[in-house]
Amino acid sequence: MSKDFSIVGKSVIREDGFEKITGRAKFADDYKFDGMLFSVMLRVPATHAKINSVDFSAIQNNPSVASIITSQDIPGAKKIGMIKNDQPVFCDEKIVTPGDVLAMIVGEDETELRKLLTKIKVDYTSLPTLTDPKKSLDPDALLIHPEFGSNLIVHHPLRKGNVEKGFAESDEILERVYTTQTIEHAYIEPEAVIAIPLEDGALKVIGSIQNPFTVRRIVASVLNLPNEKVQVVQAQLGGSFGGKDDTMCMLSARAAVAALKLNRSVKIRYTRDESILESYKRHPYILKYKVGFSKIGKINAMKIDLLADGGAYCSMSPFVTWRSVVQATGPYEIENVQTDVRAVYTNNPYTGAMRGFGSPQPIFAQETLMDEIALHIGVTPDEIRRRNGLKLGSVTATGQTLKEHDVNLIPVLNKAVSFTNFAEKWKENKKNQTGLKEYSFDQPIFKDEQFISSEKLIKKGIGLAVSFRGCSLGAEGLDQSSCYISVQPDGKVVMLSGLAENGQGLRMTLLMAAAEELGVTADKIIFLENDTSKIEDSGPTVASRGTIMGAAAAKNAAELLRKQLEKVAREVSKLDETDFISFRENLVFSRKKGMIAKFDDVIKAAFENKVELSAIGRYKSPDVSWDEHTGQGDAYFTYVYGCQVAEVSVNTGTGEVYLNKITAVHDPGTVINRLGAIGQVYGGVTQGAGYGILEEVTNEDGMIRELNFDQYLIPTAKDIDEIKPLFLEGNEKYGAWGAKSLGEPTLELGAAAIANAVCNALGKRFYNLPLNLEEVLLGRKLRPQDLKRGSL
Amino acid sequence: MIDIMCEVLTPKNLAEALLLLSSADSTTKILAGGTDVVVGKTQGSKRFADAETLIDINRIEELKGISEKNGMISIGAAATFSEICKSKLVEEKLPLLKKASNTIGSLQIRNRATIAGNFVNNAPCADTVPALLVYDASIEIKSQTATRNVSLQEFLQGPYKTLLQQGELVTRILIPVPQQNYAGDFYKLGRRRAVAISRLTLAVVIQLKEKKIGDIRIASGAVTPIGTRFPKLEEFAIGQKMTDNLCQELAKKMGEEVLAVTGLRWSSAYKLPVVQQMFYQLLKGLER
């Protein structure tokens, strides 16, 4: 970038940082209102059950119970969903997964209400369960939602070229099956929401909400109210990672039904156990890959079959799996591709959006497969990627020709490889491999040869993974955003964005974009709370679109306003038409006269002259295309590229994988806030590491074992030594000065890079995530036979 | 949203605490760090379900402090792991205890959790128990009417069971200062490097004279129902030359003993090889 920025690209501390670290920031559960009631959920300890009757008589006249809320109380839609309305707000006929809620009781004393829940008698009949997605499409499979006639949620086919011909022309063929696990978002703040009745039957919702506009749409449909009668305000959000979407719509709807019925404010807040029990998860996948390649490793054909477990509800499954179908080959140019991605219903906890959104699963498979191909033909992992990687003008699996942006796959790869001295380390580690000992369950006592000499206990490994990622929504949906800014008479600027701060630092990014364009310092701009009734629907804050769509809209708003102010400055300073005016750091300059005014003086003059001092900036994505029968089209209008290198130490006696260093090279276009960008990398890499070696939500016939952080383990600061972020800033014509996406690319590569590094250390390949102690040492997972926890 | 309804009493000295305990029944529990009681109560653990009154012993001076007198190190029952980690005395004389204390939970947990709480709760995975066992720790127990001393080994009866009687309080932990020529090490394996429940702990102290084992004490945790010493292994080892062969022999014998106690369980496929391998590695590190 040749432009001389005054603030863009610098490291700036986020504007909400001080409030957050001093505990002053107001999260949803911090809001309290006069006469506010609490609401608690009634569930049954079953996975799939027919509800025969619910007997509330034991609590009906209890003074602690203000109301019992069931589906009878819902004025509008009784079932909701992001895409398909298949999820009952209250399950009065049957439950299809253990998180399902039958009814709620509302009252002033939350603790007392929880006790009273146990007095409600539910008569239910347990039904057979379907928890293996591989059986969901069997002809005799039980149907989770019989009204749909099938357990198939969605099927995305993709056909390019002729795979059979491609295989026939290949020198070698590999076929592999991979599995990835269910994981939990693990946001630090569990869900909380308050519904507040307003005058005229309208309603306000304040909550830990990722996407206020989605919540408004769902709440309005459940209440049978027009959108404008529902106002949704986002509280400070304690993390989301894609996880506070459906669940928050559901909780908001429930709280809203109670609030309107009782005409009092109603709060719902979840404990961690409840949060993990009911909230959706990341899809576990079963991934089958068949690949044909030449002697020099050029891939001729790839046949891919992916099965995603959608769990009990559709949620975002069709969109999550759509990203998978676009990106399943990885960033490689392959002439013949046949991909089928299916998502199916089971009785498992439902799965939906999570940071990564259908990319971490295929990347784990395809990037470890690439390493296998490299080993087969005897080249290093970086070289096999150079031979097949996407370049300017390459055609992707969906038939899209990559053009009009920097196709920076090979540059990010080369930068990561040379920075880490990858090839040399990889060869050295490979030479030192000693493999793992075999252990027998029947003869557990060691033979002499099973002992490992101390100097061979710890093995070093290095591995890499690359990806391309379509920015924003692509052909998933409408893609536009708005930003409103207005200058007060004293020169202070306020901003309203249609996109939401989810803890990722979006506010600061948008403030910086507007400040740069308006020529003011960022501290002059105040970011107003996100409120659906004050700004246009800008779509959800998902798909790493906050910066590319949001900063572009903020910049456009600032540009409109600056042009107005230019006219004022020109008049006031009596500049001639040929002079050039610029705004920079609260000052206004003319090319001929130098500094001519302070920003505040121009505002004062503009105000006195009745000049319009507000603007709405909009940004819409360029057109994309998709043919759902062939899976061909220009899926996304632009892409970002990344490469991560993992350096690990593996304990061959215990299976422990320690992460010595992760080097993350990303092309986010232009970096707006460097501190925010580095933060995204730290967080994404850590989350990717958790996916790679630790995290897993397992269940016993649908019942989750890991309901809290004593069982569900995420990485701590001690589990990763060094994270090194490196940015390769490409040229891009879209977004604000070419600022694209970074959030999700940082987390999608880790598991694959780590798995490749472990293989480099041990000479053993892993096909099933996560690479936890047992997987590494024994090549399989071990599960306790009961659901007993810790010291209970 | 931790909501536990208990009455909390805070005696200011030991006499007051013992008086309160003397009239208490099973609905009264002792609150030290609270990292087991409060969590257990919140989770609805059966062990704490009947608790109505908690006696907070954190303000009792007599239960604090770490000191050395007449060849004995005395640690107050309510000493926190952070205090133990910071103690120069522990660092110098009881390095295994420092290492074990340092692996417990997080800094926040170590700031609250107490050493006596660790073994009075007596979870199979109590991290400091193996270290205390190889140091031949004994404990002082007081009631309003009596004081008794018991070896820790004897005190620990079974998972979550000890010899502590109604009305009694563990007051101090007493550890004979190890002789100069003892070496030793502690090992913990968890699923991650911090805030991890141990999957395996091992502690060994050893006295070598010209490669011959003069004395050895071995203990483990998390692989047996409670933290335990291995007297048969120790007996077998004493007097033998510390060779690679012996290290392997001892590791196999530990595997056999663990197998004999636990039988084959879901976790054995992992834990049995690991206990043998890492015990072998631990011994090899002490072979000098």
PDB file of N, CA and C in Angstrom, chain A residues 1 405-408 666-671 727-733 737-740:
ATOM      1  N   MET A   1       0.833  -1.206   0.000  1.00  0.00           N
ATOM      2  CA  MET A   1       0.000   0.000   0.000  1.00  0.00           C
ATOM      3  C   MET A   1       0.865   1.252   0.000  1.00  0.00           C
ATOM      4  N   HIS A 405      -7.569  -9.782  -7.739  1.00  0.00           N
ATOM      5  CA  HIS A 405      -7.029  -9.609  -6.384  1.00  0.00           C
ATOM      6  C   HIS A 405      -5.687 -10.329  -6.338  1.00  0.00           C
ATOM      7  N   ASP A 406      -4.886 -10.024  -5.325  1.00  0.00           N
ATOM      8  CA  ASP A 406      -3.607 -10.716  -5.190  1.00  0.00           C
ATOM      9  C   ASP A 406      -3.873 -12.151  -4.754  1.00  0.00           C
ATOM     10  N   VAL A 407      -3.549 -13.090  -5.627  1.00  0.00           N
ATOM     11  CA  VAL A 407      -3.722 -14.504  -5.249  1.00  0.00           C
ATOM     12  C   VAL A 407      -2.441 -14.899  -4.531  1.00  0.00           C
ATOM     13  N   ASN A 408      -2.466 -14.681  -3.219  1.00  0.00           N
ATOM     14  CA  ASN A 408      -1.226 -14.704  -2.448  1.00  0.00           C
ATOM     15  C   ASN A 408      -0.913 -16.021  -1.762  1.00  0.00           C
ATOM     16  N   HIS A 666      -0.569 -14.474   7.278  1.00  0.00           N
ATOM     17  CA  HIS A 666      -1.879 -14.228   6.679  1.00  0.00           C
ATOM     18  C   HIS A 666      -1.846 -12.999   5.787  1.00  0.00           C
ATOM     19  N   ASP A 667      -2.651 -13.074   4.727  1.00  0.00           N
ATOM     20  CA  ASP A 667      -2.860 -11.914   3.868  1.00  0.00           C
ATOM     21  C   ASP A 667      -4.269 -11.395   4.116  1.00  0.00           C
ATOM     22  N   PRO A 668      -4.426 -10.398   4.970  1.00  0.00           N
ATOM     23  CA  PRO A 668      -5.763  -9.873   5.246  1.00  0.00           C
ATOM     24  C   PRO A 668      -6.086  -8.670   4.359  1.00  0.00           C
ATOM     25  N   GLY A 669      -5.354  -8.508   3.262  1.00  0.00           N
ATOM     26  CA  GLY A 669      -5.486  -7.272   2.497  1.00  0.00           C
ATOM     27  C   GLY A 669      -4.715  -6.205   3.245  1.00  0.00           C
ATOM     28  N   THR A 670      -5.407  -5.143   3.633  1.00  0.00           N
ATOM     29  CA  THR A 670      -4.766  -4.095   4.426  1.00  0.00           C
ATOM     30  C   THR A 670      -5.132  -4.277   5.897  1.00  0.00           C
ATOM     31  N   VAL A 671      -4.158  -4.183   6.781  1.00  0.00           N
ATOM     32  CA  VAL A 671      -4.443  -4.251   8.215  1.00  0.00           C
ATOM     33  C   VAL A 671      -4.922  -2.877   8.665  1.00  0.00           C
ATOM     34  N   PHE A 727       2.111 -10.586   8.716  1.00  0.00           N
ATOM     35  CA  PHE A 727       1.107 -10.199   7.720  1.00  0.00           C
ATOM     36  C   PHE A 727       1.771  -9.897   6.390  1.00  0.00           C
ATOM     37  N   LEU A 728       1.157 -10.412   5.355  1.00  0.00           N
ATOM     38  CA  LEU A 728       1.601 -10.104   4.002  1.00  0.00           C
ATOM     39  C   LEU A 728       0.433  -9.343   3.391  1.00  0.00           C
ATOM     40  N   GLU A 729       0.575  -8.034   3.305  1.00  0.00           N
ATOM     41  CA  GLU A 729      -0.582  -7.226   2.937  1.00  0.00           C
ATOM     42  C   GLU A 729      -0.683  -7.049   1.430  1.00  0.00           C
ATOM     43  N   GLY A 730      -1.686  -7.694   0.873  1.00  0.00           N
ATOM     44  CA  GLY A 730      -1.861  -7.677  -0.572  1.00  0.00           C
ATOM     45  C   GLY A 730      -2.620  -6.453  -1.047  1.00  0.00           C
ATOM     46  N   ASN A 731      -2.718  -6.314  -2.348  1.00  0.00           N
ATOM     47  CA  ASN A 731      -3.510  -5.239  -2.942  1.00  0.00           C
ATOM     48  C   ASN A 731      -4.893  -5.770  -3.274  1.00  0.00           C
ATOM     49  N   GLU A 732      -5.881  -5.014  -2.904  1.00  0.00           N
ATOM     50  CA  GLU A 732      -7.244  -5.485  -3.094  1.00  0.00           C
ATOM     51  C   GLU A 732      -8.079  -4.270  -3.433  1.00  0.00           C
ATOM     52  N   LYS A 733      -9.010  -4.455  -4.362  1.00  0.00           N
ATOM     53  CA  LYS A 733      -9.800  -3.270  -4.700  1.00  0.00           C
ATOM     54  C   LYS A 733     -11.078  -3.160  -3.868  1.00  0.00           C
ATOM     55  N   TRP A 737      -9.763   0.537   1.592  1.00  0.00           N
ATOM     56  CA  TRP A 737      -8.343   0.476   1.193  1.00  0.00           C
ATOM     57  C   TRP A 737      -7.872  -0.976   1.012  1.00  0.00           C
ATOM     58  N   GLY A 738      -8.800  -1.848   0.647  1.00  0.00           N
ATOM     59  CA  GLY A 738      -8.412  -3.237   0.429  1.00  0.00           C
ATOM     60  C   GLY A 738      -8.342  -4.078   1.698  1.00  0.00           C
ATOM     61  N   ALA A 739      -8.975  -3.619   2.800  1.00  0.00           N
ATOM     62  CA  ALA A 739      -8.982  -4.417   4.035  1.00  0.00           C
ATOM     63  C   ALA A 739     -10.001  -5.542   3.897  1.00  0.00           C
ATOM     64  N   LYS A 740      -9.537  -6.782   4.023  1.00  0.00           N
ATOM     65  CA  LYS A 740     -10.424  -7.943   3.819  1.00  0.00           C
ATOM     66  C   LYS A 740     -10.747  -8.629   5.151  1.00  0.00           C
TER      67      LYS A 740
END
